[in-house]
C-alpha angles and dihedrals in degrees: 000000000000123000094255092061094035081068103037088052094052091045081058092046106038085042087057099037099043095052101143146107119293132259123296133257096256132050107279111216109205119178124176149169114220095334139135121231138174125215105197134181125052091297119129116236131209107212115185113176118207105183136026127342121324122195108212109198103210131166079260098058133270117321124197117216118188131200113298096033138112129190133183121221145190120208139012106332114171120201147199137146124276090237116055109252087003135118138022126250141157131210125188106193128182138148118271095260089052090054091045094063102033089051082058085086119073104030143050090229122110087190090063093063097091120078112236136215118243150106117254149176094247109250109233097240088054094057100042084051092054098056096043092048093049083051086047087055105059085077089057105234120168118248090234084065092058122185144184094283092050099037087058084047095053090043089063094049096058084045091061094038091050095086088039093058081047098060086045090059096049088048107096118256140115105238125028091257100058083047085058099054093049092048091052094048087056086041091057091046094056090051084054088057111040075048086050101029088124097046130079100271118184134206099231093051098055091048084054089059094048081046090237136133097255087240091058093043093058089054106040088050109046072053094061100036107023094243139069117260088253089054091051091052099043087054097055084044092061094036084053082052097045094062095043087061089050098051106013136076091213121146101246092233081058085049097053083052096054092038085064092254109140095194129040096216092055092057084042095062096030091048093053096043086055106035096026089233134080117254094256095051086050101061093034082063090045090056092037087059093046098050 
């Protein structure tokens, strides 16, 4: 299956499985150890992930987040560990107008005020909010009345969103809206990819999805995000082989193959130009620090 039909496929599925009413009128804080859950409607979902591996089903393709991570979605998403009963991960979903006002708290910018799509290392300030504002929530105030907990919480948030706002403001368009738009159509191509990352992705194809000429689409996106699509997509790979090294007991030549690399000389040469160290010595070092 080719990535084109592996999205297309989940769009079918998460559209049939996630048939439901949409997101509430208030911020939703959901916590949970090892569980599947299902976030349905138009909203939009912060999903940060603690511990372990967590699958996130979007309208893009299945994305793994791993501890330590936070991503930002639109649309129904569903998720659930990679190991069954495994992992630790936290999701707060609302519809747009929820997180508008909500995003009023915590900075003098009107513009922040608007939640973002995108996949992060999850800022300190950010995590440690989250968990004080779930705790806050037990006792079921409502976000218009914000306290200390939350406020820490929303300030995270914009802490996370600031580089992104950043990236709207580098997109072409005449007015912030039309930024916006063109933000949102190379965010969803880099879902498709870290969803794809394993699969033959071609130029012309992403710059399809971002309804550009390839040749604008490399350029408008090494704009936004300060790299070329390929780039973007080199750099998951390794990250993906970097961690198979680190939990797996996989041959590296098996690694460069599940990593999405077709040839082993290619990851060698690739591996060392990133890390600074070839792909065996890495996870000797890895073993050496462990004994």
């Amino acid at each position: 299956m080719n990535a084109t039909d592996n999205t297309a496929s989940m769009q079918a599925d998460l559209t049939a499985h996630l048939r439901a009413p949409g997101p509430r009128h208030e911020l939703e804080f959901v916590t949970s150890l090892g569980a599947r859950r299902s976030f349905v409607g138009t909203g939009q979902s912060l999903v940060s992930v603690s511990r372990g591996e967590l699958l996130v089903n979007t309208v893009e393709g299945r994305i793994s987040l791993f501890g330590g991570d936070v991503g930002v979605f639109h649309g129904p998403v569903e998720v659930y560990p990679a190991m069954a009963g495994c992992g630790n991960w936290s999701v707060v979903n609302g519809a747009d107008r929820s997180w508008s006002q909500a995003l009023r708290h915590g900075s003098s910018d009107p513009t922040a005020a608007f939640l973002l799509p995108g996949v992060a290392v999850c800022p300190p300030e950010l995590r440690h909010g989250l968990i004080a504002a779930q705790r806050a929530r037990l006792h079921r105030r409502p976000m218009t009345a914000v306290n200390s907990a939350e406020l820490t919480f929303l300030v995270g948030v914009h802490e996370l969103q600031a580089p992104w706002h950043r990236q709207v403001q580098a997109c072409p368009g005449r007015t912030l809206q039309q930024r916006r738009n063109v933000y949102f159509r190379l965010q969803r191509v880099r879902n498709h990819v870290l969803a794809n990352s394993t699969e033959e992705l071609r130029t012309s194809d992403l710059a399809a999805m971002a309804n550009y000429s390839p040749w604008h689409f490399i350029r408008i996106f090494c704009d936004v995000f300060g790299e070329t699509p390929h780039d973007f997509l080199v750099r998951h790979r390794l990250n993906h082989a970097r961690r198979l090294l680190h939990t797996s007991s996989l041959a590296i030549r098996e690694v460069a193959l599940a990593a999405g690399f077709e040839h082993r000389c290619t990851f060698a040469r690739l591996f060392r130009e990133h890390y600074g160290t070839s792909a065996q010595l890495y996870r000797q070092n890895l073993l050496a620090n462990a004994a």
